[in-house]
Short mmCIF file of C-alpha atoms and ligand atoms in Angstrom, two decimals:
data_model
loop_
_atom_site.label_atom_id
_atom_site.label_comp_id
_atom_site.label_asym_id
_atom_site.label_seq_id
_atom_site.Cartn_x
_atom_site.Cartn_y
_atom_site.Cartn_z
CA MET A 37 -10.14 108.57 -69.75
CA THR A 38 -12.99 111.11 -69.97
CA ALA A 39 -15.98 110.98 -67.68
CA ASP A 40 -18.21 110.08 -70.62
CA ARG A 41 -15.97 107.15 -71.61
CA THR A 42 -15.84 105.81 -68.06
CA ARG A 43 -19.50 105.96 -67.73
CA ASP A 44 -19.92 104.16 -71.14
CA GLU A 45 -17.48 101.50 -69.98
CA VAL A 46 -19.23 100.95 -66.72
CA ALA A 47 -22.57 100.92 -68.26
CA GLY A 48 -21.38 98.45 -70.96
CA TRP A 49 -20.04 96.09 -68.30
CA TRP A 50 -23.47 95.26 -67.21
CA ALA A 51 -25.14 95.59 -70.57
CA THR A 52 -28.27 93.31 -70.74
CA ALA A 53 -31.21 92.54 -72.94
CA VAL A 54 -33.10 91.00 -70.15
CA SER A 55 -34.36 93.98 -68.25
CA ARG A 56 -34.18 97.92 -68.22
CA ILE A 57 -34.40 99.47 -64.78
CA GLU A 58 -34.44 103.20 -64.46
CA PRO A 59 -36.05 105.42 -62.03
CA GLY A 60 -39.75 104.83 -62.43
CA VAL A 61 -39.17 102.28 -65.19
CA ILE A 62 -39.19 98.43 -64.90
CA GLU A 63 -39.04 96.78 -68.40
CA LEU A 64 -38.62 92.98 -68.75
CA ARG A 65 -37.63 91.99 -72.17
CA GLY A 66 -39.02 95.26 -73.37
CA HIS A 67 -42.41 94.86 -71.75
CA PRO A 68 -43.26 97.42 -69.07
CA VAL A 69 -43.89 95.43 -65.86
CA GLN A 70 -47.14 97.18 -65.39
CA ASP A 71 -48.46 95.61 -68.62
CA LEU A 72 -47.38 92.08 -67.48
CA ILE A 73 -48.77 92.16 -64.05
CA GLY A 74 -52.34 90.72 -64.14
CA THR A 75 -52.06 89.70 -67.76
CA THR A 76 -49.09 87.24 -67.86
CA GLY A 77 -48.89 83.82 -66.13
CA LEU A 78 -45.68 82.62 -64.43
CA THR A 79 -44.93 80.05 -67.21
CA ASP A 80 -45.19 82.87 -69.80
CA MET A 81 -42.93 85.02 -67.74
CA ILE A 82 -40.35 82.16 -67.50
CA TRP A 83 -40.40 81.85 -71.30
CA LEU A 84 -40.30 85.58 -71.81
CA MET A 85 -37.28 86.05 -69.51
CA LEU A 86 -35.31 83.08 -70.98
CA ARG A 87 -36.32 83.50 -74.74
CA GLY A 88 -37.05 87.20 -75.17
CA ASP A 89 -40.58 86.75 -76.56
CA LEU A 90 -43.90 85.44 -75.30
CA PRO A 91 -44.92 81.93 -76.15
CA ALA A 92 -47.95 80.87 -78.13
CA PRO A 93 -50.67 79.55 -75.68
CA ARG A 94 -50.06 75.90 -76.81
CA GLU A 95 -46.28 76.19 -76.26
CA SER A 96 -46.96 77.76 -72.94
CA ALA A 97 -49.30 74.85 -72.04
CA LEU A 98 -46.49 72.30 -72.92
CA LEU A 99 -43.82 74.14 -70.82
CA GLU A 100 -46.24 74.30 -67.88
CA ALA A 101 -47.04 70.61 -68.07
CA ALA A 102 -43.30 69.76 -67.87
CA LEU A 103 -42.89 72.35 -64.87
CA VAL A 104 -45.88 70.77 -63.26
CA ALA A 105 -44.65 67.21 -63.55
CA GLY A 106 -41.20 67.82 -62.07
CA VAL A 107 -42.31 69.66 -58.90
CA ASP A 108 -41.67 66.78 -56.26
CA HIS A 109 -40.70 63.29 -55.78
CA GLY A 110 -40.94 63.21 -51.93
CA PRO A 111 -38.27 62.82 -49.27
CA GLN A 112 -36.89 59.71 -51.02
CA ALA A 113 -35.34 62.19 -53.46
CA PRO A 114 -32.15 63.55 -51.97
CA SER A 115 -32.94 67.20 -53.09
CA ILE A 116 -36.03 67.07 -50.86
CA ALA A 117 -34.62 65.21 -47.99
CA ILE A 118 -31.54 67.42 -47.63
CA ALA A 119 -33.66 70.49 -47.77
CA ARG A 120 -35.82 69.12 -44.99
CA MET A 121 -32.84 68.36 -42.92
CA ALA A 122 -31.37 71.78 -43.54
CA ALA A 123 -34.69 73.31 -42.52
CA THR A 124 -34.21 71.95 -38.97
CA CYS A 125 -30.80 73.58 -38.65
CA GLY A 126 -31.78 77.06 -38.13
CA VAL A 127 -30.49 78.27 -41.57
CA GLY A 128 -33.79 79.92 -42.72
CA LEU A 129 -35.86 78.91 -45.77
CA ASN A 130 -33.68 80.62 -48.27
CA ASN A 131 -30.76 78.25 -47.25
CA ALA A 132 -32.96 75.24 -46.84
CA VAL A 133 -34.08 75.69 -50.53
CA ALA A 134 -30.67 76.43 -51.73
CA THR A 135 -29.37 73.34 -50.07
CA GLY A 136 -31.89 71.23 -52.07
CA VAL A 137 -31.19 73.03 -55.24
CA ASN A 138 -27.48 72.48 -54.80
CA VAL A 139 -27.63 68.78 -55.00
CA LEU A 140 -29.39 68.84 -58.34
CA GLY A 141 -26.25 67.70 -60.19
CA ASP A 142 -25.19 65.49 -63.10
CA VAL A 143 -26.45 62.28 -61.36
CA HIS A 144 -29.56 63.60 -59.50
CA GLY A 145 -31.58 66.04 -61.63
CA GLY A 146 -29.21 66.42 -64.59
CA ALA A 147 -30.59 63.60 -66.67
CA GLY A 148 -32.93 65.98 -68.52
CA GLU A 149 -30.15 68.26 -69.60
CA GLN A 150 -28.17 65.06 -70.81
CA CYS A 151 -31.33 63.74 -72.44
CA VAL A 152 -31.86 66.94 -74.46
CA ALA A 153 -28.33 66.60 -75.74
CA LEU A 154 -28.87 62.98 -76.62
CA LEU A 155 -32.03 63.80 -78.58
CA ASP A 156 -30.55 66.75 -80.23
CA GLU A 157 -27.62 64.46 -81.48
CA ILE A 158 -30.09 61.97 -82.86
CA CYS A 159 -31.95 64.78 -84.74
CA ASP A 160 -28.65 66.03 -86.03
CA THR A 161 -27.24 62.65 -87.13
CA GLY A 162 -30.60 61.11 -88.14
CA ASP A 163 -29.21 57.82 -86.78
CA ALA A 164 -30.77 56.73 -83.51
CA ALA A 165 -29.06 53.37 -83.32
CA ALA A 166 -25.63 54.66 -84.11
CA THR A 167 -26.10 57.59 -81.53
CA VAL A 168 -27.38 55.21 -78.89
CA ALA A 169 -24.43 52.84 -79.43
CA ARG A 170 -21.94 55.70 -79.12
CA TRP A 171 -23.49 56.96 -75.92
CA ARG A 172 -23.81 53.36 -74.47
CA ALA A 173 -20.11 52.91 -75.08
CA ARG A 174 -19.59 55.83 -72.62
CA SER A 175 -22.16 54.72 -70.03
CA PRO A 176 -24.65 51.80 -70.27
CA TYR A 177 -27.33 53.95 -68.76
CA LEU A 178 -28.91 56.44 -71.16
CA PRO A 179 -30.16 59.58 -69.49
CA GLY A 180 -33.94 59.95 -69.27
CA PHE A 181 -34.88 56.15 -69.35
CA GLY A 182 -35.32 53.60 -66.54
CA HIS A 183 -36.49 54.27 -62.98
CA ARG A 184 -35.32 52.90 -59.63
CA PHE A 185 -38.84 51.90 -58.53
CA HIS A 186 -41.51 53.07 -61.01
CA PRO A 187 -42.04 50.15 -63.34
CA VAL A 188 -43.76 52.88 -65.51
CA ASP A 189 -43.31 56.43 -64.57
CA PRO A 190 -46.95 57.82 -64.05
CA ARG A 191 -45.79 61.12 -65.49
CA ARG A 192 -44.63 59.71 -68.91
CA ALA A 193 -48.05 58.99 -70.60
CA PRO A 194 -49.75 62.31 -69.88
CA LEU A 195 -46.63 64.31 -70.94
CA LEU A 196 -46.17 62.38 -74.23
CA ALA A 197 -49.89 62.54 -74.96
CA LEU A 198 -49.62 66.34 -74.72
CA VAL A 199 -46.60 66.33 -77.18
CA ASP A 200 -48.51 64.04 -79.54
CA ASP A 201 -51.40 66.48 -79.55
CA ALA A 202 -48.97 69.23 -80.23
CA VAL A 203 -47.37 67.47 -83.05
CA ARG A 204 -50.63 66.60 -84.61
CA ASP A 205 -51.68 70.28 -84.38
CA GLY A 206 -48.35 71.60 -85.74
CA VAL A 207 -47.39 73.23 -82.47
CA VAL A 208 -44.07 71.41 -82.46
CA ALA A 209 -42.23 69.40 -85.08
CA GLY A 210 -42.07 66.12 -83.24
CA ARG A 211 -38.45 65.13 -84.20
CA HIS A 212 -37.28 64.91 -80.56
CA LEU A 213 -40.38 62.99 -79.68
CA ALA A 214 -39.57 60.38 -82.44
CA ALA A 215 -35.97 60.22 -81.23
CA ALA A 216 -37.07 59.50 -77.74
CA ARG A 217 -39.48 56.76 -78.83
CA ALA A 218 -36.72 55.23 -81.02
CA ILE A 219 -34.38 55.07 -77.99
CA GLU A 220 -37.13 53.42 -75.92
CA GLU A 221 -37.64 50.81 -78.67
CA LEU A 222 -33.94 50.09 -78.92
CA LEU A 223 -33.51 49.71 -75.10
CA ASN A 224 -36.65 47.49 -74.81
CA ALA A 225 -35.37 45.26 -77.57
CA ARG A 226 -31.87 45.05 -76.13
CA ALA A 227 -32.89 44.59 -72.38
CA GLY A 228 -35.75 42.11 -73.27
CA ARG A 229 -37.83 44.13 -70.73
CA HIS A 230 -39.37 47.53 -70.55
CA VAL A 231 -36.86 50.36 -69.86
CA PRO A 232 -39.40 53.16 -70.01
CA MET A 233 -38.87 56.95 -70.49
CA ASN A 234 -38.76 58.57 -67.09
CA ILE A 235 -39.64 62.07 -66.01
CA ASP A 236 -36.36 63.50 -67.20
CA GLY A 237 -36.83 61.94 -70.55
CA ALA A 238 -40.47 63.04 -71.00
CA THR A 239 -39.75 66.53 -69.92
CA ALA A 240 -36.54 66.60 -72.09
CA VAL A 241 -38.78 65.85 -75.15
CA ILE A 242 -40.92 68.83 -74.28
CA TYR A 243 -37.93 71.14 -73.56
CA ALA A 244 -36.20 70.04 -76.69
CA GLU A 245 -39.40 70.21 -78.92
CA LEU A 246 -39.90 73.83 -77.68
CA GLY A 247 -36.26 74.66 -78.66
CA PHE A 248 -34.82 75.05 -75.24
CA ALA A 249 -30.93 74.47 -75.16
CA ALA A 250 -29.87 71.46 -73.11
CA PRO A 251 -28.46 73.39 -70.08
CA LEU A 252 -31.81 75.17 -69.74
CA ALA A 253 -33.47 71.80 -69.26
CA ARG A 254 -31.56 71.56 -66.02
CA GLY A 255 -32.42 75.30 -65.19
CA LEU A 256 -36.19 74.75 -65.88
CA PHE A 257 -36.12 71.50 -63.85
CA VAL A 258 -34.46 73.43 -60.94
CA LEU A 259 -37.27 76.09 -61.08
CA SER A 260 -39.87 73.32 -61.03
CA ARG A 261 -38.36 71.21 -58.20
CA SER A 262 -37.86 74.38 -56.15
CA VAL A 263 -41.55 74.57 -55.67
CA GLY A 264 -41.57 71.06 -54.04
CA ILE A 265 -38.35 71.83 -52.06
CA LEU A 266 -39.88 74.97 -50.72
CA ALA A 267 -43.11 73.09 -49.72
CA HIS A 268 -41.18 70.37 -47.98
CA ALA A 269 -38.83 72.79 -46.23
CA TRP A 270 -41.81 74.84 -45.02
CA GLU A 271 -43.67 71.74 -43.78
CA GLU A 272 -40.61 70.57 -41.91
CA THR A 273 -40.14 74.03 -40.34
CA GLN A 274 -43.63 74.02 -39.30
CA GLN A 275 -43.29 70.52 -37.67
CA GLY A 276 -40.61 72.24 -35.32
CA ARG A 277 -38.19 69.39 -35.22
CA ARG A 278 -34.60 70.49 -34.54
CA ILE A 279 -31.42 69.01 -36.08
CA LYS A 280 -33.07 66.24 -38.07
CA GLY A 281 -30.47 63.61 -39.28
CA PRO A 282 -30.96 61.25 -42.28
CA ILE A 283 -32.08 58.40 -40.09
CA PRO A 284 -33.96 58.24 -36.82
CA PRO A 285 -31.66 58.29 -33.73
CA SER A 286 -32.80 54.78 -32.77
CA ILE A 287 -31.06 53.33 -35.87
CA LEU A 288 -27.31 53.39 -35.94
CA PRO A 289 -25.24 53.22 -39.21
CA ALA A 290 -23.38 49.89 -39.49
CA HIS A 291 -19.85 50.05 -38.20
CA LEU A 292 -17.12 49.04 -40.59
CA GLY A 293 -14.00 50.00 -38.50
CA PRO A 294 -12.02 48.10 -35.94
CA GLY A 295 -14.14 45.58 -33.98
CA ALA A 296 -16.77 45.42 -36.71
CA GLY A 297 -18.67 41.97 -36.56
C1 COA B 534 -32.63 55.31 -62.82
C2 COA B 534 -31.72 54.09 -62.96
C3 COA B 534 -30.51 54.31 -61.93
C4 COA B 534 -32.52 52.84 -62.47
O1 COA B 534 -31.73 51.69 -62.80
P1 COA B 534 -32.27 50.32 -62.33
O2 COA B 534 -33.77 50.20 -62.40
O3 COA B 534 -31.65 49.93 -61.07
O4 COA B 534 -31.86 49.46 -63.61
P2 COA B 534 -30.91 48.24 -63.50
O5 COA B 534 -29.55 48.62 -63.06
O6 COA B 534 -31.62 47.25 -62.54
O7 COA B 534 -30.99 47.74 -64.89
C5 COA B 534 -31.88 46.82 -65.48
C6 COA B 534 -31.60 46.56 -66.93
O8 COA B 534 -32.14 47.76 -67.65
C7 COA B 534 -31.13 48.39 -68.35
N1 COA B 534 -31.30 49.87 -68.18
C8 COA B 534 -31.81 50.41 -67.01
N2 COA B 534 -31.86 51.78 -67.20
C9 COA B 534 -31.19 52.01 -68.42
C10 COA B 534 -30.95 53.10 -69.20
N3 COA B 534 -31.19 54.36 -68.59
N4 COA B 534 -30.25 52.93 -70.40
C11 COA B 534 -29.96 51.80 -70.84
N5 COA B 534 -30.28 50.73 -70.09
C12 COA B 534 -30.84 50.74 -68.96
C13 COA B 534 -29.75 48.09 -67.65
O9 COA B 534 -28.63 48.10 -68.49
C14 COA B 534 -30.05 46.64 -67.20
O10 COA B 534 -29.82 45.80 -68.26
P3 COA B 534 -29.06 44.36 -67.87
O11 COA B 534 -30.13 43.59 -67.02
O12 COA B 534 -28.84 43.84 -69.27
O13 COA B 534 -27.83 44.75 -67.28
C15 COA B 534 -31.16 53.85 -64.30
O14 COA B 534 -32.18 53.53 -65.22
C16 COA B 534 -30.42 55.10 -64.85
O15 COA B 534 -29.35 55.30 -64.39
N6 COA B 534 -31.15 55.87 -65.72
C17 COA B 534 -30.53 57.06 -66.41
C18 COA B 534 -30.42 58.23 -65.59
C19 COA B 534 -31.76 58.90 -65.28
O16 COA B 534 -32.55 58.99 -66.26
N7 COA B 534 -32.04 59.21 -64.07
C20 COA B 534 -33.38 59.88 -63.79
C21 COA B 534 -34.21 58.95 -63.11
S1 COA B 534 -35.79 59.69 -62.73
#
């Protein structure tokens, strides 16, 4: 192999449209970084890096609302609690944040991705009832609906109001919003009680309306929740506690082994 072919092969191995880095050059999606600094907000940067173009201001506002809404749910959320515990173990902030992010899986934090897939399927088939029936045959719990302790998720109404405005003004089409509302109606009729859209459902509506693929709904939620995780890990670090367990040492887990009462 000639030197030129070797060089081409190695360069092609890491071929990327995301950034161009050369001595004295930093271009992100074709934009010199010096043009972005001071002119471009973080939400626009996230869109630019993921999509390759800059969002319209109203698209950016919708994305930002979803990112703000998901930032934190307190130490009751496993991702926050585990990051705070990690922060007391001497692993440093980077590991504490990674520990929190690592538990954002299919069950905790993954409902948004699943909900985008569900909404996409309803938009593709045009049949909410049949799609819901198909999903409920696999699991009675539809992702993005219901909440363990919020009778109504306080994040739902403001997020949906923003999407309503965006639909009215032609910023987004509104098909995923209509699909999510159709699911809510079907669930409420079936359960005979309110099974409201939760944060994952309402943000899924926004991500789907903006055209993000389902896996990116989880990626965007991870970015958003990382802010809360970092804040909690830092607060815990500053409090100076060492080796914090999941319950205070005065409370012992129930014993199930030999001699259990
Ligand atoms: C979050 C969740 C665990 C809370 O569940 P819960 O409040 O304990 O709900 P319950 O198990 O008491 O269910 C009460 C009724 O509402 C129904 N229900 C609750 N959430 C539902 C959902 N997401 N889809 C369909 N039905 C649902 C249940 O089937 C049940 O009906 P039944 O009484 O006829 O059996 C549950 O709603 C869920 O798994 N949601 C999907 C995952 C999700 O979106 N997670 C993110 C949460 S922020």
